[in-house]
């Protein structure tokens, strides 16, 4: 949700900033801007500021190719306060034009601060909450940017990741974090500061993750991190494992398409080294729990948002049916503001691709405050949720750039299958059953490959139905959360209305929506729920509603009832979520293409939602 990048070093800063912002565009894309410090010889002159509404391509056009300067900051915005226009875009300057800031997060007390500063004669240019930070720093500035930032932070309420520069302090960038991620990139004679490592991967893989309350002051050859009490810290430098290629499109037309087709590999990575055939169980050392602690767990709770919540819903059904542990998945945004009962011997899993989702993070902290253990299931290494949880499972999907989550979802599923097996083997599951379960899990990457091979069939069906204004996605049991996920994918990238429903529920209301213009997409389980699902399909057909069915290959009966049929590889019913979700991802993708949507960066959305 908004992206920050800063650079100080020997190279032309404007290029590095624009390039970095392009990498961060998925975090927000309604406007962008850069602020570049004049070089030493011209110190004291105001900063060069360029801001543009729209995507980074617009900013790129506006930035002169030979813009001089070696230190600067940039920002790509997802609007919270103030409409989308050039003025509200970041960076923001103070009154003198010497201080520039970029900000991610929300300043909750900006109205009071603005009133105070206006009384002092400050003139505001934008409608944003962020601009107040520039003026506040200016108010406190007395020749030392770091001190002015620290003094200003004491007055800010809310969340922030900030980067700022001052025209009189050449080569220096000061950053601060509270609730919005900031990472330092340690280069060779150059330093970077960004909200996310993807912005710096082309320059360095040595990074320092700032913690809440920390401030960094950097020059090309050095950086200093201090905490809220002004103590200088000795932070650990981490190494980022992601390769640059992982954040390129590599021949695909967009990131979402690439990420959908990467799934056989990303799932294999999530499983790699974790399947223990000898003991018919899984090895998840990152949980950091002793056998005794694992045995003491009596119930599982999942907290998550969006697609990660859907993975959690599948995970909880597995915990119940495979491991015989009571389990429920909660929407993080709901849980936090209830007064949740935290039962003893419960373990909570915070599931998040980005590891930065504010709703999930705050819900997790609420649960921790009440004394329960929260484990993370995250993709982004070093993310806040990963760092604040007691242990967990990294899903190793690699960077997910498209706003619509696809490969992270199937890797989260893989993590839940491993967890369910681990718990099951501690209770009722036999060694033989464990080995059989693992045998099926091992086949999942190939099953997904088989489902993706239906690409052309799915494209043709998507084209046929691309005129529809409403869709129903229907599934039962483990396939109910998959139906929710299919509907979410379609909504978010094609802007077509879709409802995910439990197939058995349609007769309780939604069947009233059925008409020749409202297609129903059924996910057909291959167990005892198949016949019931077929009855539900017939109910829709009887009312003139078109039916698209995703079912096992060779299911002649389903093929004969449905108007359109997407065959997927046959597997045990327990593993059908893996074969059913890729067709839904592709269906949404092809409809969005037909409708000419921006698949990777759909309107109004941002990849990682760091505000509530
Ligand atoms: O990074 P997280 O997994 O915590 O994100 C949660 C949701 O914001 C996310 O899954 C969102 O629903 C996606 N855009 C869905 O494709």
Coordinates of C-alpha atoms and ligand atoms in Angstrom, one line a residue:
X1 CA 0.0 0.0 0.0
X2 CA 2.1 2.9 -1.4
X3 CA 5.7 2.3 -2.1
X4 CA 8.8 4.2 -1.0
X5 CA 12.3 4.1 -2.5
X6 CA 15.3 6.2 -1.6
X7 CA 18.9 6.2 -3.0
X8 CA 22.1 7.9 -2.1
X9 CA 25.4 7.0 -3.9
X10 CA 27.5 7.8 -6.9
X11 CA 24.9 7.0 -9.6
X12 CA 22.2 9.2 -11.2
X13 CA 19.5 9.0 -8.7
X14 CA 16.5 9.8 -10.9
X15 CA 16.9 6.6 -12.9
X16 CA 17.2 4.4 -9.8
X17 CA 14.2 6.0 -8.2
X18 CA 12.0 5.6 -11.3
X19 CA 13.2 2.0 -11.8
X20 CA 12.6 1.2 -8.1
X21 CA 9.1 2.8 -8.3
X22 CA 8.3 0.6 -11.3
X23 CA 9.1 -2.4 -9.2
X24 CA 6.9 -1.1 -6.4
X25 CA 4.0 -0.1 -8.6
X26 CA 2.0 -3.1 -7.5
X27 CA 1.8 -1.5 -4.0
X28 CA -0.1 1.5 -5.3
X29 CA -0.6 3.1 -8.6
X30 CA -2.7 6.2 -8.6
X31 CA 0.2 8.7 -8.7
X32 CA 3.9 8.9 -8.2
X33 CA 6.7 11.3 -7.7
X34 CA 10.4 11.8 -6.9
X35 CA 12.4 14.5 -5.0
X36 CA 16.0 14.9 -6.0
X37 CA 18.7 16.7 -4.0
X38 CA 21.0 19.0 -5.8
X39 CA 24.6 18.0 -5.7
X40 CA 27.1 19.3 -3.1
X41 CA 28.2 22.2 -5.2
X42 CA 24.6 23.5 -5.2
X43 CA 23.8 22.6 -1.7
X44 CA 21.3 25.0 -0.2
X45 CA 19.1 25.3 -3.3
X46 CA 15.7 23.8 -3.2
X47 CA 15.0 20.2 -4.2
X48 CA 13.9 19.1 -7.7
X49 CA 10.3 17.8 -7.3
X50 CA 8.5 15.9 -10.1
X51 CA 5.0 14.4 -9.4
X52 CA 2.5 12.9 -11.8
X53 CA -1.0 11.4 -11.6
X54 CA -1.3 7.9 -13.1
X55 CA 1.1 5.1 -13.4
X56 CA 4.9 5.2 -13.2
X57 CA 5.0 5.4 -17.1
X58 CA 3.6 9.0 -16.7
X59 CA 6.3 9.9 -14.2
X60 CA 9.0 8.4 -16.4
X61 CA 7.9 10.7 -19.3
X62 CA 8.1 13.7 -17.0
X63 CA 11.5 13.1 -15.6
X64 CA 14.3 14.6 -17.8
X65 CA 16.7 11.8 -18.9
X66 CA 19.7 13.8 -17.7
X67 CA 18.3 15.1 -14.4
X68 CA 21.4 15.6 -12.2
X69 CA 21.6 14.5 -8.6
X70 CA 22.8 11.5 -6.6
X71 CA 20.4 11.4 -3.6
X72 CA 16.7 11.4 -3.6
X73 CA 13.4 9.7 -2.6
X74 CA 10.4 8.5 -4.5
X75 CA 6.9 7.3 -3.9
X76 CA 4.0 5.5 -5.6
X77 CA 0.7 6.3 -4.0
X78 CA -2.5 4.5 -3.1
X79 CA -4.7 7.3 -1.9
X80 CA -6.1 7.4 1.6
X81 CA -6.5 11.1 2.3
X82 CA -7.2 13.5 -0.6
X83 CA -8.2 12.8 -4.1
X84 CA -5.8 11.5 -6.8
X85 CA -4.0 14.4 -8.4
X86 CA -0.5 15.8 -8.9
X87 CA -0.6 18.0 -5.8
X88 CA -1.6 15.1 -3.4
X89 CA 1.0 12.8 -4.9
X90 CA 4.2 12.4 -2.8
X91 CA 6.9 13.7 -2.1
X92 CA 5.7 16.6 -0.1
X93 CA 7.8 19.7 0.6
X94 CA 8.0 22.0 3.5
X95 CA 7.4 25.7 3.1
X96 CA 11.0 26.5 2.3
X97 CA 11.2 23.8 -0.4
X98 CA 14.3 22.4 1.3
X99 CA 12.7 19.4 3.0
X100 CA 11.0 16.6 1.0
X101 CA 9.2 13.6 2.6
X102 CA 7.5 10.5 1.4
X103 CA 5.1 8.6 3.7
X104 CA 3.3 5.3 3.8
X105 CA 0.6 4.8 6.4
X106 CA -1.9 7.2 8.0
X107 CA -1.3 10.1 10.4
X108 CA -4.4 10.0 12.6
X109 CA -3.9 13.3 14.4
X110 CA -3.0 15.3 11.3
X111 CA -5.9 17.7 11.6
X112 CA -4.7 18.8 15.1
X113 CA -1.1 19.1 13.9
X114 CA -2.2 21.0 10.8
X115 CA -4.2 23.5 12.8
X116 CA -1.2 24.0 15.1
X117 CA 1.2 24.6 12.2
X118 CA -1.3 26.9 10.4
X119 CA -1.4 29.1 13.5
X120 CA 2.4 29.3 13.1
X121 CA 1.9 30.5 9.6
X122 CA 2.4 27.3 7.6
X123 CA 0.6 27.2 4.3
X124 CA -0.5 23.7 3.2
X125 CA -0.7 22.8 -0.5
X126 CA -2.3 19.3 -0.5
X127 CA -5.2 17.6 1.1
X128 CA -3.1 14.7 2.4
X129 CA -2.3 13.8 6.0
X130 CA 1.3 13.2 4.9
X131 CA 2.2 16.8 4.2
X132 CA 2.0 17.6 7.8
X133 CA 5.1 15.6 8.4
X134 CA 7.2 17.8 6.1
X135 CA 6.1 20.9 7.9
X136 CA 6.6 19.4 11.3
X137 CA 10.1 18.4 10.5
X138 CA 10.7 21.9 9.2
X139 CA 9.3 23.3 12.4
X140 CA 11.8 21.2 14.4
X141 CA 14.8 21.7 12.0
X142 CA 17.8 23.3 13.5
X143 CA 20.6 22.1 11.2
X144 CA 20.2 18.3 11.8
X145 CA 17.7 16.4 9.8
X146 CA 17.9 13.3 12.0
X147 CA 17.2 15.2 15.2
X148 CA 14.3 17.1 13.5
X149 CA 12.8 13.8 12.4
X150 CA 13.1 12.3 15.8
X151 CA 11.5 15.4 17.4
X152 CA 8.7 15.3 14.9
X153 CA 7.9 11.6 15.4
X154 CA 7.1 12.3 19.1
X155 CA 4.0 14.2 17.9
X156 CA 2.8 11.8 15.3
X157 CA -0.1 9.4 16.0
X158 CA -0.8 6.6 13.5
X159 CA 1.3 4.5 11.2
X160 CA 4.2 5.5 9.1
X161 CA 7.1 4.5 7.0
X162 CA 8.9 7.8 6.1
X163 CA 11.9 8.8 4.1
X164 CA 13.1 12.4 3.9
X165 CA 15.9 14.6 2.6
X166 CA 17.1 18.1 3.2
X167 CA 18.7 20.3 0.6
X168 CA 21.3 21.4 3.1
X169 CA 22.4 17.9 4.0
X170 CA 23.8 16.4 0.7
X171 CA 23.7 12.7 0.4
X172 CA 21.7 12.1 3.6
X173 CA 18.4 10.2 3.8
X174 CA 16.6 9.8 7.1
X175 CA 13.9 7.2 7.4
X176 CA 11.6 6.0 10.2
X177 CA 9.2 3.2 10.7
X178 CA 6.1 2.6 12.8
X179 CA 3.7 0.1 11.4
X180 CA 4.7 0.5 7.8
X181 CA 7.7 -1.5 6.5
X182 CA 11.0 0.0 5.6
X183 CA 14.1 -1.8 4.5
X184 CA 17.7 -0.5 4.2
X185 CA 19.6 -1.8 1.2
X186 CA 23.4 -1.9 2.0
X187 CA 25.3 -1.5 -1.3
X188 CA 28.9 -0.9 -2.1
X189 CA 29.4 2.8 -1.6
X190 CA 25.7 3.3 -2.0
X191 CA 22.6 2.9 0.2
X192 CA 18.9 2.4 -0.5
X193 CA 15.8 2.7 1.5
X194 CA 12.6 1.1 0.4
X195 CA 9.3 -0.2 1.6
X196 CA 10.0 -3.6 0.0
X197 CA 13.1 -5.4 -1.1
X198 CA 11.9 -5.7 -4.7
X199 CA 12.8 -2.1 -5.2
X200 CA 16.5 -2.8 -4.4
X201 CA 17.0 -6.3 -5.7
X202 CA 18.8 -5.0 -8.8
X203 CA 21.3 -3.2 -6.7
X204 CA 21.9 -5.2 -3.5
X205 CA 20.7 -8.3 -1.7
X206 CA 22.1 -7.2 1.7
X207 CA 19.3 -5.7 3.7
X208 CA 18.4 -4.5 7.2
X209 CA 14.7 -4.7 8.2
X210 CA 13.8 -1.7 10.4
X211 CA 11.6 -2.4 13.4
X212 CA 8.8 -0.2 14.6
X213 CA 10.2 2.8 16.5
X214 CA 13.5 2.8 14.7
X215 CA 15.1 5.6 12.7
X216 CA 17.8 5.3 10.1
X217 CA 20.2 8.0 8.9
X218 CA 22.2 7.1 5.9
X219 CA 25.0 8.4 3.7
X220 CA 26.5 6.6 0.7
X221 CA 29.1 4.8 2.8
X222 CA 27.4 4.4 6.2
X223 CA 24.1 4.1 8.0
X224 CA 23.1 4.4 11.6
X225 CA 20.0 2.9 13.1
X226 CA 18.7 4.2 16.5
X227 CA 15.7 3.4 18.5
X228 CA 13.0 5.6 20.1
X229 CA 15.2 6.2 23.1
X230 CA 18.0 7.4 20.9
X231 CA 20.2 4.4 21.5
X232 CA 22.4 3.5 18.5
X233 CA 21.7 -0.1 17.5
X234 CA 23.8 -2.8 15.8
X235 CA 21.3 -4.3 13.3
X236 CA 21.8 -7.6 11.6
X237 CA 22.3 -7.6 7.9
X238 CA 20.2 -10.2 6.1
X239 CA 20.6 -11.7 2.7
X240 CA 17.6 -11.7 0.4
X241 CA 17.3 -15.1 -1.4
X242 CA 15.1 -13.9 -4.2
X243 CA 16.7 -13.6 -7.7
X244 CA 16.1 -10.6 -9.9
X245 CA 14.5 -12.9 -12.5
X246 CA 11.7 -13.7 -10.1
X247 CA 10.5 -10.1 -10.3
X248 CA 10.6 -10.0 -14.1
X249 CA 7.8 -11.1 -16.4
X250 CA 10.1 -13.6 -18.2
X251 CA 8.1 -13.7 -21.5
X252 CA 4.6 -13.7 -20.0
X253 CA 2.2 -10.9 -20.9
X254 CA 1.6 -10.0 -17.2
X255 CA 2.7 -11.1 -13.7
X256 CA -0.6 -12.8 -13.0
X257 CA -0.3 -15.1 -15.9
X258 CA 3.3 -15.9 -15.0
X259 CA 2.4 -16.5 -11.3
X260 CA -0.5 -18.8 -12.3
X261 CA 1.8 -20.9 -14.4
X262 CA 4.6 -20.9 -11.8
X263 CA 2.4 -22.9 -9.4
X264 CA 3.7 -26.4 -10.0
X265 CA 7.2 -25.1 -9.1
X266 CA 6.1 -22.8 -6.2
X267 CA 4.1 -25.6 -4.6
X268 CA 7.0 -28.0 -5.0
X269 CA 9.1 -25.4 -3.2
X270 CA 6.6 -25.1 -0.4
X271 CA 6.8 -28.9 0.1
X272 CA 10.5 -29.3 -0.5
X273 CA 12.4 -30.9 2.4
X274 CA 9.2 -31.0 4.5
X275 CA 7.8 -34.4 3.5
X276 CA 9.1 -37.1 5.9
X277 CA 8.3 -40.4 4.2
X278 CA 10.1 -42.4 6.8
X279 CA 7.8 -41.4 9.5
X280 CA 4.8 -40.6 7.3
X281 CA 4.7 -37.1 8.7
X282 CA 6.0 -33.6 7.9
X283 CA 9.0 -31.7 9.1
X284 CA 8.2 -28.0 10.0
X285 CA 11.1 -26.9 12.1
X286 CA 10.2 -23.2 11.7
X287 CA 7.2 -23.8 14.1
X288 CA 9.8 -23.8 16.8
X289 CA 7.6 -25.8 19.2
X290 CA 8.7 -28.8 21.2
X291 CA 6.9 -32.2 20.8
X292 CA 5.3 -31.5 24.2
X293 CA 4.0 -28.1 23.1
X294 CA 2.6 -29.5 19.8
X295 CA 0.9 -32.3 21.7
X296 CA -0.7 -29.8 24.1
X297 CA -2.5 -28.0 21.2
X298 CA -6.2 -28.7 21.3
X299 CA -7.6 -26.3 18.8
X300 CA -6.5 -24.3 15.8
X301 CA -7.5 -20.8 14.9
X302 CA -6.6 -18.9 11.7
X303 CA -6.6 -15.2 11.3
X304 CA -6.2 -13.7 7.8
X305 CA -7.7 -11.5 5.1
X306 CA -8.9 -12.0 1.5
X307 CA -7.3 -14.9 -0.3
X308 CA -5.2 -15.9 2.7
X309 CA -8.5 -16.3 4.6
X310 CA -9.8 -18.6 2.0
X311 CA -6.6 -20.7 2.4
X312 CA -7.3 -20.7 6.1
X313 CA -10.9 -21.9 5.5
X314 CA -9.5 -24.9 3.6
X315 CA -6.8 -25.4 6.3
X316 CA -9.4 -25.5 9.1
X317 CA -11.5 -28.1 7.3
X318 CA -8.3 -30.2 7.0
X319 CA -7.4 -29.7 10.7
X320 CA -10.8 -31.0 11.5
X321 CA -11.2 -33.9 9.1
X322 CA -7.5 -35.0 8.9
X323 CA -6.1 -34.1 12.3
X324 CA -9.4 -34.2 14.2
X325 CA -8.7 -30.8 15.8
X326 CA -11.4 -28.2 16.1
X327 CA -10.5 -25.3 13.9
X328 CA -12.0 -22.0 12.7
X329 CA -10.7 -19.3 10.4
X330 CA -11.6 -15.7 11.2
X331 CA -11.4 -12.5 9.2
X332 CA -8.7 -10.5 10.9
X333 CA -10.6 -7.3 10.5
X334 CA -13.5 -8.7 12.4
X335 CA -11.6 -10.5 15.1
X336 CA -9.6 -7.5 16.3
X337 CA -12.6 -5.4 17.2
X338 CA -14.6 -8.2 18.9
X339 CA -13.7 -9.2 22.4
X340 CA -12.4 -12.7 21.4
X341 CA -12.3 -15.5 23.9
X342 CA -8.8 -17.0 23.6
X343 CA -9.2 -20.6 24.9
X344 CA -6.3 -22.3 26.6
X345 CA -4.3 -24.8 24.4
X346 CA -5.2 -23.0 21.2
X347 CA -2.7 -22.1 18.6
X348 CA -3.3 -19.2 16.2
X349 CA -2.0 -19.0 12.7
X350 CA -1.7 -15.6 11.1
X351 CA -1.7 -16.2 7.3
X352 CA -0.5 -13.5 5.0
X353 CA 1.3 -13.5 1.7
X354 CA 2.9 -10.1 2.3
X355 CA 3.2 -10.4 6.0
X356 CA 2.3 -6.8 6.2
X357 CA -1.5 -6.7 6.1
X358 CA -2.6 -4.3 8.8
X359 CA -5.8 -6.1 9.7
X360 CA -4.0 -9.4 10.2
X361 CA -1.1 -7.8 12.1
X362 CA -3.3 -6.0 14.5
X363 CA -5.5 -9.0 15.1
X364 CA -2.4 -11.1 15.8
X365 CA -1.1 -8.5 18.3
X366 CA -4.5 -8.6 20.0
X367 CA -4.3 -12.4 20.4
X368 CA -0.7 -12.2 21.6
X369 CA -1.8 -9.6 24.2
X370 CA -4.2 -12.2 25.5
X371 CA -1.4 -14.7 26.0
X372 CA -1.9 -17.1 23.1
X373 CA 0.8 -18.3 20.7
X374 CA 0.6 -16.9 17.2
X375 CA 2.5 -18.7 14.4
X376 CA 2.9 -17.2 10.9
X377 CA 2.2 -18.6 7.5
X378 CA 3.9 -16.0 5.3
X379 CA 5.6 -15.7 2.0
X380 CA 7.7 -12.6 2.4
X381 CA 10.7 -13.4 4.5
X382 CA 11.5 -10.7 7.2
X383 CA 8.0 -9.3 7.0
X384 CA 6.4 -7.9 10.1
X385 CA 4.0 -10.8 10.7
X386 CA 6.8 -13.3 10.1
X387 CA 9.0 -11.4 12.6
X388 CA 6.4 -10.9 15.3
X389 CA 5.1 -14.4 15.3
X390 CA 6.6 -17.0 17.6
X391 CA 7.5 -19.3 14.7
X392 CA 5.8 -20.5 11.6
X393 CA 6.0 -21.7 8.0
X394 CA 7.5 -19.7 5.1
X395 CA 5.6 -20.8 2.0
X396 CA 8.4 -19.9 -0.4
X397 CA 6.3 -18.9 -3.4
X398 CA 8.9 -16.3 -4.5
X399 CA 7.8 -12.7 -5.1
X400 CA 4.1 -12.3 -6.0
X401 CA 3.8 -9.1 -7.9
X402 CA 0.3 -9.3 -9.4
X403 CA -2.3 -7.8 -7.1
X404 CA -4.5 -10.9 -7.4
X405 CA -2.9 -13.6 -5.3
X406 CA -2.5 -16.9 -7.0
X407 CA 0.7 -18.8 -6.3
X408 CA 0.8 -17.7 -2.7
X409 CA -2.6 -19.2 -2.2
X410 CA -1.7 -22.7 -3.4
X411 CA 1.5 -22.6 -1.4
X412 CA -0.5 -21.6 1.7
X413 CA -2.7 -24.6 1.0
X414 CA 0.5 -26.8 0.8
X415 CA 1.5 -25.4 4.2
X416 CA -1.9 -26.3 5.7
X417 CA -1.7 -29.9 4.2
X418 CA 1.7 -30.3 5.9
X419 CA 0.4 -28.9 9.2
X420 CA -2.7 -31.1 9.1
X421 CA -0.5 -34.2 8.5
X422 CA 1.8 -33.2 11.4
X423 CA -1.1 -32.9 13.8
X424 CA -2.9 -36.0 12.5
X425 CA 0.2 -38.1 13.0
X426 CA 0.3 -37.0 16.6
X427 CA -3.2 -38.2 17.1
X428 CA -5.2 -40.7 15.1
X429 CA -3.5 -41.2 11.8
X430 CA -1.4 -44.4 11.2
X431 CA 2.0 -44.5 9.7
X432 CA 0.6 -46.2 6.6
X433 CA -2.1 -43.5 6.2
X434 CA 0.6 -40.8 6.7
X435 CA 2.7 -42.2 3.9
X436 CA -0.3 -42.5 1.6
X437 CA -1.2 -38.8 2.4
X438 CA 2.4 -37.8 1.5
X439 CA 2.3 -39.8 -1.7
X440 CA -0.8 -37.8 -2.8
X441 CA 0.7 -34.5 -1.7
X442 CA 3.9 -35.2 -3.6
X443 CA 1.8 -35.5 -6.8
X444 CA 0.2 -32.1 -6.3
X445 CA 2.6 -30.1 -8.5
X446 CA 1.9 -32.5 -11.4
X447 CA -1.9 -32.3 -10.8
X448 CA -1.7 -28.6 -11.0
X449 CA 0.3 -28.8 -14.2
X450 CA -2.4 -31.0 -15.6
X451 CA -5.1 -28.5 -14.6
X452 CA -3.2 -25.7 -16.2
X453 CA -3.1 -27.6 -19.4
X454 CA -6.8 -26.8 -19.8
X455 CA -5.8 -23.3 -20.6
X456 CA -7.3 -23.2 -24.1
X457 CA -10.6 -24.8 -23.1
X458 CA -10.8 -22.3 -20.2
X459 CA -10.0 -19.3 -22.5
X460 CA -12.8 -20.4 -24.9
X461 CA -15.3 -20.7 -22.1
X462 CA -14.3 -17.4 -20.6
X463 CA -14.7 -15.7 -24.0
X464 CA -18.2 -17.2 -24.3
X465 CA -19.3 -15.9 -20.9
X466 CA -17.4 -12.6 -20.9
X467 CA -20.6 -10.6 -21.5
X468 CA -22.2 -11.8 -18.2
X469 CA -22.7 -9.2 -15.5
X470 CA -23.1 -11.7 -12.6
X471 CA -21.7 -15.1 -11.8
X472 CA -22.3 -17.7 -9.1
X473 CA -19.4 -19.8 -7.9
X474 CA -20.6 -22.9 -6.1
X475 CA -18.7 -25.6 -4.1
X476 CA -19.2 -27.8 -1.1
X477 CA -16.9 -29.0 1.6
X478 CA -13.3 -28.2 0.8
X479 CA -14.4 -26.7 -2.4
X480 CA -16.6 -24.1 -0.8
X481 CA -13.6 -21.9 0.1
X482 CA -12.3 -22.5 -3.4
X483 CA -15.6 -21.2 -4.8
X484 CA -15.2 -18.1 -2.6
X485 CA -11.6 -17.7 -4.0
X486 CA -12.8 -18.1 -7.6
X487 CA -15.4 -15.4 -7.1
X488 CA -12.9 -13.0 -5.5
X489 CA -10.5 -13.5 -8.4
X490 CA -13.1 -12.7 -10.9
X491 CA -14.4 -9.6 -9.0
X492 CA -11.0 -8.1 -8.4
X493 CA -9.5 -8.3 -11.8
X494 CA -12.5 -8.2 -14.1
X495 CA -14.8 -6.0 -12.0
X496 CA -17.6 -8.4 -12.8
X497 CA -19.9 -9.2 -9.9
X498 CA -19.5 -12.7 -8.6
X499 CA -20.8 -14.5 -5.5
X500 CA -19.2 -17.5 -3.9
X501 CA -21.7 -19.8 -2.3
X502 CA -21.9 -23.2 -0.7
X503 CA -23.8 -25.2 -3.3
X504 CA -26.2 -26.5 -0.7
X505 CA -27.2 -23.0 0.2
X506 CA -28.4 -21.7 -3.1
X507 CA -31.9 -23.0 -2.6
X508 CA -32.0 -20.8 0.6
X509 CA -31.9 -17.6 -1.4
X510 CA -29.4 -17.1 -4.2
X511 CA -31.3 -19.3 -6.6
X512 CA -33.5 -16.3 -7.1
X513 CA -30.6 -14.7 -9.0
X514 CA -30.6 -17.5 -11.6
X515 CA -31.5 -16.6 -15.1
X516 CA -30.2 -17.2 -18.6
X517 CA -27.9 -14.2 -18.0
X518 CA -26.3 -15.5 -14.8
X519 CA -23.9 -18.4 -15.2
X520 CA -23.2 -20.7 -12.3
X521 CA -19.8 -22.2 -12.1
X522 CA -19.8 -25.5 -10.1
X523 CA -16.9 -27.2 -8.5
X524 CA -17.8 -30.9 -8.5
X525 CA -16.3 -33.0 -5.7
X526 CA -15.6 -36.6 -6.5
X527 CA -16.7 -38.1 -3.1
X528 CA -20.1 -38.5 -1.4
X529 CA -20.9 -34.9 -2.2
X530 CA -20.8 -35.4 -5.9
X531 CA -24.4 -36.6 -6.3
X532 CA -25.7 -33.7 -4.2
X533 CA -23.7 -31.3 -6.3
X534 CA -25.2 -32.8 -9.5
X535 CA -28.7 -32.3 -8.0
X536 CA -27.8 -28.6 -7.4
X537 CA -26.6 -28.3 -11.0
X538 CA -29.9 -29.7 -12.2
X539 CA -31.8 -27.2 -10.1
X540 CA -30.0 -24.4 -11.8
X541 CA -30.5 -25.9 -15.3
X542 CA -34.2 -26.4 -14.6
X543 CA -34.5 -22.6 -14.1
X544 CA -32.7 -21.8 -17.3
X545 CA -29.3 -20.9 -15.8
X546 CA -26.2 -21.7 -17.7
X547 CA -23.9 -24.2 -15.9
X548 CA -20.1 -24.4 -16.2
X549 CA -18.6 -27.4 -14.3
X550 CA -15.1 -28.0 -13.2
X551 CA -14.9 -31.8 -12.5
X552 CA -12.6 -34.8 -12.8
X553 CA -11.6 -35.8 -16.3
X554 CA -13.9 -38.5 -17.7
X555 CA -16.9 -37.4 -15.7
X556 CA -19.4 -38.1 -18.5
X557 CA -22.5 -37.4 -16.4
X558 CA -21.3 -34.0 -15.3
X559 CA -20.2 -33.3 -18.9
X560 CA -23.7 -34.2 -20.2
X561 CA -25.5 -31.9 -17.7
X562 CA -23.3 -28.9 -17.8
X563 CA -23.3 -26.4 -20.7
X564 CA -19.5 -26.2 -20.4
X565 CA -17.1 -28.6 -18.7
X566 CA -13.6 -28.0 -17.6
X567 CA -11.9 -31.4 -17.0
X568 CA -9.2 -31.6 -14.4
X569 CA -6.9 -34.4 -13.3
X570 CA -8.4 -37.0 -11.0
X571 CA -7.2 -37.1 -7.4
X572 CA -8.4 -38.0 -4.0
X573 CA -11.3 -35.7 -2.9
X574 CA -9.1 -34.3 -0.1
X575 CA -6.7 -32.9 -2.7
X576 CA -9.2 -31.4 -5.1
X577 CA -8.7 -27.8 -4.0
X578 CA -5.4 -28.0 -5.8
X579 CA -6.9 -29.1 -9.1
X580 CA -10.0 -26.8 -8.9
X581 CA -8.4 -23.5 -8.2
X582 CA -6.1 -23.1 -11.2
X583 CA -9.0 -23.2 -13.7
X584 CA -10.8 -20.5 -11.7
X585 CA -7.6 -18.3 -11.7
X586 CA -7.4 -18.7 -15.5
X587 CA -11.1 -18.1 -15.9
X588 CA -10.9 -14.8 -14.1
X589 CA -7.7 -13.9 -16.0
X590 CA -9.2 -14.6 -19.4
X591 CA -12.4 -12.8 -18.7
X592 CA -10.4 -9.8 -17.5
X593 CA -8.3 -9.9 -20.7
X594 CA -11.5 -10.1 -22.8
X595 CA -12.8 -7.0 -21.0
X596 CA -9.5 -5.2 -21.5
X597 CA -8.8 -4.8 -17.8
X598 CA -5.4 -4.1 -16.3
X599 CA -4.9 -7.6 -14.9
X600 CA -1.9 -6.9 -12.7
X601 CA -3.0 -3.6 -11.3
X602 CA -6.8 -3.6 -11.0
X603 CA -8.5 -0.4 -10.2
X604 CA -8.8 0.7 -6.5
X605 CA -6.6 -2.1 -5.2
X606 CA -3.1 -2.4 -3.8
X607 CA -1.0 -5.5 -3.2
X608 CA -0.3 -5.2 0.4
X609 CA -2.9 -3.5 2.5
X610 CA -1.0 -1.8 5.3
X611 CA -3.9 0.4 6.4
X612 CA -7.1 -0.7 8.2
Ligands
LIG1 O1 -0.7 -10.2 2.0 P1 -2.0 -10.9 2.5 O2 -2.1 -12.3 2.2 O3 -2.2 -10.7 4.0 O4 -3.2 -10.1 1.8 C1 -4.5 -10.4 2.2 C2 -5.4 -9.8 1.1 O5 -5.3 -8.4 1.1 C3 -5.2 -10.4 -0.2 O6 -5.3 -11.8 -0.2 C4 -6.2 -9.9 -1.3 O7 -7.5 -10.3 -1.0 C5 -5.7 -10.3 -2.7 N1 -5.8 -9.1 -3.6 C6 -6.6 -11.3 -3.3 O8 -6.2 -11.7 -4.6

